[in-house]
mmCIF file with all atom_site columns, C-alpha atoms in Angstrom:
data_model
loop_
_atom_site.group_PDB
_atom_site.id
_atom_site.type_symbol
_atom_site.label_atom_id
_atom_site.label_alt_id
_atom_site.label_comp_id
_atom_site.label_asym_id
_atom_site.label_entity_id
_atom_site.label_seq_id
_atom_site.pdbx_PDB_ins_code
_atom_site.Cartn_x
_atom_site.Cartn_y
_atom_site.Cartn_z
_atom_site.occupancy
_atom_site.B_iso_or_equiv
_atom_site.pdbx_formal_charge
_atom_site.auth_seq_id
_atom_site.auth_comp_id
_atom_site.auth_asym_id
_atom_site.auth_atom_id
_atom_site.pdbx_PDB_model_num
ATOM 1   C CA . GLN A 1 1   ? 2.661   51.426 78.558 1.00 58.00 ? 92  GLN A CA 1
ATOM 2   C CA . GLY A 1 2   ? 2.135   47.938 76.849 1.00 57.00 ? 93  GLY A CA 1
ATOM 3   C CA . GLY A 1 3   ? -0.015  49.721 74.149 1.00 59.00 ? 94  GLY A CA 1
ATOM 4   C CA . ARG A 1 4   ? -1.211  47.228 71.034 1.00 60.00 ? 95  ARG A CA 1
ATOM 5   C CA . GLY A 1 5   ? 1.225   49.701 68.727 1.00 60.00 ? 96  GLY A CA 1
ATOM 6   C CA . GLN A 1 6   ? 0.630   49.791 65.050 1.00 62.00 ? 97  GLN A CA 1
ATOM 7   C CA . ILE A 1 7   ? -1.774  47.493 63.760 1.00 61.00 ? 98  ILE A CA 1
ATOM 8   C CA . LYS A 1 8   ? -0.580  46.098 60.430 1.00 59.00 ? 99  LYS A CA 1
ATOM 9   C CA . GLN A 1 9   ? -2.874  46.178 57.209 1.00 56.00 ? 100 GLN A CA 1
ATOM 10  C CA . LYS A 1 10  ? -3.479  43.473 54.866 1.00 54.00 ? 101 LYS A CA 1
ATOM 11  C CA . LYS A 1 11  ? -2.398  44.608 51.404 1.00 52.00 ? 102 LYS A CA 1
ATOM 12  C CA . LYS A 1 12  ? -5.356  45.486 49.194 1.00 50.00 ? 103 LYS A CA 1
ATOM 13  C CA . THR A 1 13  ? -4.977  42.558 46.592 1.00 53.00 ? 104 THR A CA 1
ATOM 14  C CA . VAL A 1 14  ? -5.111  43.769 43.137 1.00 55.00 ? 105 VAL A CA 1
ATOM 15  C CA . PRO A 1 15  ? -8.312  42.323 41.378 1.00 58.00 ? 106 PRO A CA 1
ATOM 16  C CA . GLN A 1 16  ? -6.958  38.973 39.753 1.00 74.00 ? 107 GLN A CA 1
ATOM 17  C CA . LYS A 1 17  ? -6.585  38.829 36.249 1.00 86.00 ? 108 LYS A CA 1
ATOM 18  C CA . VAL A 1 18  ? -4.373  37.290 33.856 1.00 87.00 ? 109 VAL A CA 1
ATOM 19  C CA . THR A 1 19  ? -3.712  39.311 30.543 1.00 90.00 ? 110 THR A CA 1
ATOM 20  C CA . ILE A 1 20  ? -2.641  37.697 27.200 1.00 91.00 ? 111 ILE A CA 1
ATOM 21  C CA . ALA A 1 21  ? -1.204  39.917 24.643 1.00 92.00 ? 112 ALA A CA 1
ATOM 22  C CA . LYS A 1 22  ? 0.303   39.353 21.151 1.00 93.00 ? 113 LYS A CA 1
ATOM 23  C CA . ILE A 1 23  ? 3.451   42.019 20.552 1.00 92.00 ? 114 ILE A CA 1
ATOM 24  C CA . PRO A 1 24  ? 4.676   42.362 16.909 1.00 93.00 ? 115 PRO A CA 1
ATOM 25  C CA . ARG A 1 25  ? 8.460   42.015 16.259 1.00 90.00 ? 116 ARG A CA 1
ATOM 26  C CA . ALA A 1 26  ? 10.079  41.948 12.899 1.00 88.00 ? 117 ALA A CA 1
ATOM 27  C CA . LYS A 1 27  ? 8.269   41.475 9.952  1.00 86.00 ? 118 LYS A CA 1
ATOM 28  C CA . LYS A 1 28  ? 5.609   38.843 10.334 1.00 89.00 ? 119 LYS A CA 1
ATOM 29  C CA . LYS A 1 29  ? 7.211   37.596 14.019 1.00 92.00 ? 120 LYS A CA 1
ATOM 30  C CA . TYR A 1 30  ? 5.155   38.020 17.330 1.00 93.00 ? 121 TYR A CA 1
ATOM 31  C CA . VAL A 1 31  ? 5.891   37.472 20.944 1.00 93.00 ? 122 VAL A CA 1
ATOM 32  C CA . THR A 1 32  ? 2.987   36.484 23.522 1.00 93.00 ? 123 THR A CA 1
ATOM 33  C CA . ARG A 1 33  ? 3.223   38.258 26.993 1.00 93.00 ? 124 ARG A CA 1
ATOM 34  C CA . VAL A 1 34  ? 1.198   36.880 29.526 1.00 91.00 ? 125 VAL A CA 1
ATOM 35  C CA . CYS A 1 35  ? 1.066   38.869 32.818 1.00 90.00 ? 126 CYS A CA 1
ATOM 36  C CA . GLY A 1 36  ? -0.815  38.233 36.400 1.00 88.00 ? 127 GLY A CA 1
ATOM 37  C CA . LEU A 1 37  ? 0.132   34.677 36.840 1.00 88.00 ? 128 LEU A CA 1
ATOM 38  C CA . ALA A 1 38  ? 2.038   35.622 39.912 1.00 87.00 ? 129 ALA A CA 1
ATOM 39  C CA . THR A 1 39  ? -1.390  36.961 41.827 1.00 87.00 ? 130 THR A CA 1
ATOM 40  C CA . PHE A 1 40  ? -2.632  33.278 41.844 1.00 86.00 ? 131 PHE A CA 1
ATOM 41  C CA . GLU A 1 41  ? 0.719   31.945 43.626 1.00 85.00 ? 132 GLU A CA 1
ATOM 42  C CA . ILE A 1 42  ? 1.752   30.197 40.409 1.00 87.00 ? 133 ILE A CA 1
ATOM 43  C CA . ASP A 1 43  ? 5.604   30.042 40.459 1.00 90.00 ? 134 ASP A CA 1
ATOM 44  C CA . LEU A 1 44  ? 6.508   32.163 37.292 1.00 90.00 ? 135 LEU A CA 1
ATOM 45  C CA . LYS A 1 45  ? 9.914   30.063 36.855 1.00 93.00 ? 136 LYS A CA 1
ATOM 46  C CA . GLU A 1 46  ? 8.202   26.764 36.667 1.00 93.00 ? 137 GLU A CA 1
ATOM 47  C CA . ALA A 1 47  ? 5.473   28.218 34.453 1.00 91.00 ? 138 ALA A CA 1
ATOM 48  C CA . GLN A 1 48  ? 8.202   29.640 31.882 1.00 93.00 ? 139 GLN A CA 1
ATOM 49  C CA . ARG A 1 49  ? 9.882   26.469 31.906 1.00 94.00 ? 140 ARG A CA 1
ATOM 50  C CA . PHE A 1 50  ? 6.267   24.744 31.402 1.00 93.00 ? 141 PHE A CA 1
ATOM 51  C CA . PHE A 1 51  ? 5.410   27.230 28.404 1.00 93.00 ? 142 PHE A CA 1
ATOM 52  C CA . ALA A 1 52  ? 8.890   26.570 26.924 1.00 94.00 ? 143 ALA A CA 1
ATOM 53  C CA . GLN A 1 53  ? 8.392   23.086 26.696 1.00 95.00 ? 144 GLN A CA 1
ATOM 54  C CA . LYS A 1 54  ? 4.738   22.903 25.894 1.00 93.00 ? 145 LYS A CA 1
ATOM 55  C CA . PHE A 1 55  ? 5.432   25.138 22.636 1.00 92.00 ? 146 PHE A CA 1
ATOM 56  C CA . SER A 1 56  ? 8.814   24.033 22.048 1.00 93.00 ? 147 SER A CA 1
ATOM 57  C CA . CYS A 1 57  ? 9.980   27.807 21.828 1.00 93.00 ? 148 CYS A CA 1
ATOM 58  C CA . GLY A 1 58  ? 11.925  30.124 23.753 1.00 94.00 ? 149 GLY A CA 1
ATOM 59  C CA . ALA A 1 59  ? 10.147  31.732 27.038 1.00 94.00 ? 150 ALA A CA 1
ATOM 60  C CA . SER A 1 60  ? 11.780  34.037 29.652 1.00 94.00 ? 151 SER A CA 1
ATOM 61  C CA . VAL A 1 61  ? 10.584  35.675 32.875 1.00 93.00 ? 152 VAL A CA 1
ATOM 62  C CA . THR A 1 62  ? 10.686  39.473 32.851 1.00 90.00 ? 153 THR A CA 1
ATOM 63  C CA . GLY A 1 63  ? 9.609   41.850 35.285 1.00 83.00 ? 154 GLY A CA 1
ATOM 64  C CA . GLU A 1 64  ? 7.585   41.301 38.464 1.00 85.00 ? 155 GLU A CA 1
ATOM 65  C CA . ASP A 1 65  ? 4.972   39.266 36.985 1.00 88.00 ? 156 ASP A CA 1
ATOM 66  C CA . GLU A 1 66  ? 5.389   38.932 33.323 1.00 91.00 ? 157 GLU A CA 1
ATOM 67  C CA . ILE A 1 67  ? 6.155   36.031 30.987 1.00 93.00 ? 158 ILE A CA 1
ATOM 68  C CA . ILE A 1 68  ? 7.287   36.179 27.448 1.00 94.00 ? 159 ILE A CA 1
ATOM 69  C CA . ILE A 1 69  ? 6.919   33.311 25.045 1.00 94.00 ? 160 ILE A CA 1
ATOM 70  C CA . GLN A 1 70  ? 8.440   33.546 21.612 1.00 94.00 ? 161 GLN A CA 1
ATOM 71  C CA . GLY A 1 71  ? 5.640   32.909 18.824 1.00 92.00 ? 162 GLY A CA 1
ATOM 72  C CA . ASP A 1 72  ? 1.748   33.771 18.568 1.00 91.00 ? 163 ASP A CA 1
ATOM 73  C CA . PHE A 1 73  ? 0.256   31.260 20.972 1.00 89.00 ? 164 PHE A CA 1
ATOM 74  C CA . THR A 1 74  ? -2.664  33.381 22.053 1.00 88.00 ? 165 THR A CA 1
ATOM 75  C CA . ASP A 1 75  ? -5.310  30.995 21.223 1.00 87.00 ? 166 ASP A CA 1
ATOM 76  C CA . ASP A 1 76  ? -3.676  28.001 22.663 1.00 89.00 ? 167 ASP A CA 1
ATOM 77  C CA . ILE A 1 77  ? -2.581  29.393 25.705 1.00 90.00 ? 168 ILE A CA 1
ATOM 78  C CA . ILE A 1 78  ? -5.811  30.181 27.298 1.00 89.00 ? 169 ILE A CA 1
ATOM 79  C CA . ASP A 1 79  ? -6.786  26.236 27.217 1.00 89.00 ? 170 ASP A CA 1
ATOM 80  C CA . VAL A 1 80  ? -3.163  25.358 28.770 1.00 90.00 ? 171 VAL A CA 1
ATOM 81  C CA . ILE A 1 81  ? -3.337  27.835 31.625 1.00 89.00 ? 172 ILE A CA 1
ATOM 82  C CA . GLN A 1 82  ? -7.131  26.526 32.719 1.00 88.00 ? 173 GLN A CA 1
ATOM 83  C CA . GLU A 1 83  ? -5.882  22.710 31.994 1.00 91.00 ? 174 GLU A CA 1
ATOM 84  C CA . LYS A 1 84  ? -2.687  23.488 34.061 1.00 89.00 ? 175 LYS A CA 1
ATOM 85  C CA . TRP A 1 85  ? -3.665  25.587 36.968 1.00 87.00 ? 176 TRP A CA 1
ATOM 86  C CA . PRO A 1 86  ? -7.570  24.819 37.480 1.00 87.00 ? 177 PRO A CA 1
ATOM 87  C CA . GLU A 1 87  ? -7.851  27.941 40.083 1.00 86.00 ? 178 GLU A CA 1
ATOM 88  C CA . VAL A 1 88  ? -7.196  30.145 37.085 1.00 84.00 ? 179 VAL A CA 1
ATOM 89  C CA . ASP A 1 89  ? -10.983 30.353 35.793 1.00 83.00 ? 180 ASP A CA 1
ATOM 90  C CA . ASP A 1 90  ? -12.396 31.554 32.382 1.00 82.00 ? 181 ASP A CA 1
ATOM 91  C CA . ASP A 1 91  ? -13.611 35.132 33.663 1.00 85.00 ? 182 ASP A CA 1
ATOM 92  C CA . SER A 1 92  ? -9.948  35.963 34.968 1.00 86.00 ? 183 SER A CA 1
ATOM 93  C CA . ILE A 1 93  ? -8.175  35.325 31.523 1.00 87.00 ? 184 ILE A CA 1
ATOM 94  C CA . GLU A 1 94  ? -8.319  38.445 29.423 1.00 88.00 ? 185 GLU A CA 1
ATOM 95  C CA . ASP A 1 95  ? -7.131  38.596 25.855 1.00 88.00 ? 186 ASP A CA 1
ATOM 96  C CA . LEU A 1 96  ? -5.790  41.966 24.886 1.00 89.00 ? 187 LEU A CA 1
ATOM 97  C CA . GLY A 1 97  ? -5.238  40.876 21.474 1.00 87.00 ? 188 GLY A CA 1
ATOM 98  C CA . GLU A 1 98  ? -2.296  43.074 19.413 1.00 88.00 ? 189 GLU A CA 1
ATOM 99  C CA . VAL A 1 99  ? -0.726  45.525 21.579 1.00 87.00 ? 190 VAL A CA 1
ATOM 100 C CA . LYS A 1 100 ? 2.437   47.738 20.763 1.00 82.00 ? 191 LYS A CA 1
ATOM 101 C CA . LYS A 1 101 ? 5.240   47.324 23.173 1.00 71.00 ? 192 LYS A CA 1
#
């Protein structure tokens, strides 16, 4: 009686990486997808508002850990993320380039 019961195991954390991808839309238009910010305990809603204001464009939180920004901001966004959230270091940001949806 009075056993220890089930010992809870900690969830294995996925290697923390922020991925940035450029997805083509109609003609010469693009959207930028940012994934992986939630693994750094960053509030996605707050990040989405920040990106929308910074780049003066539409941005939305889609899915579990994904922010879509209207426009091609792949170059600028790496600097902006490091400036706003210093806990995200350069090695953990990965630019996937252009990917299909």
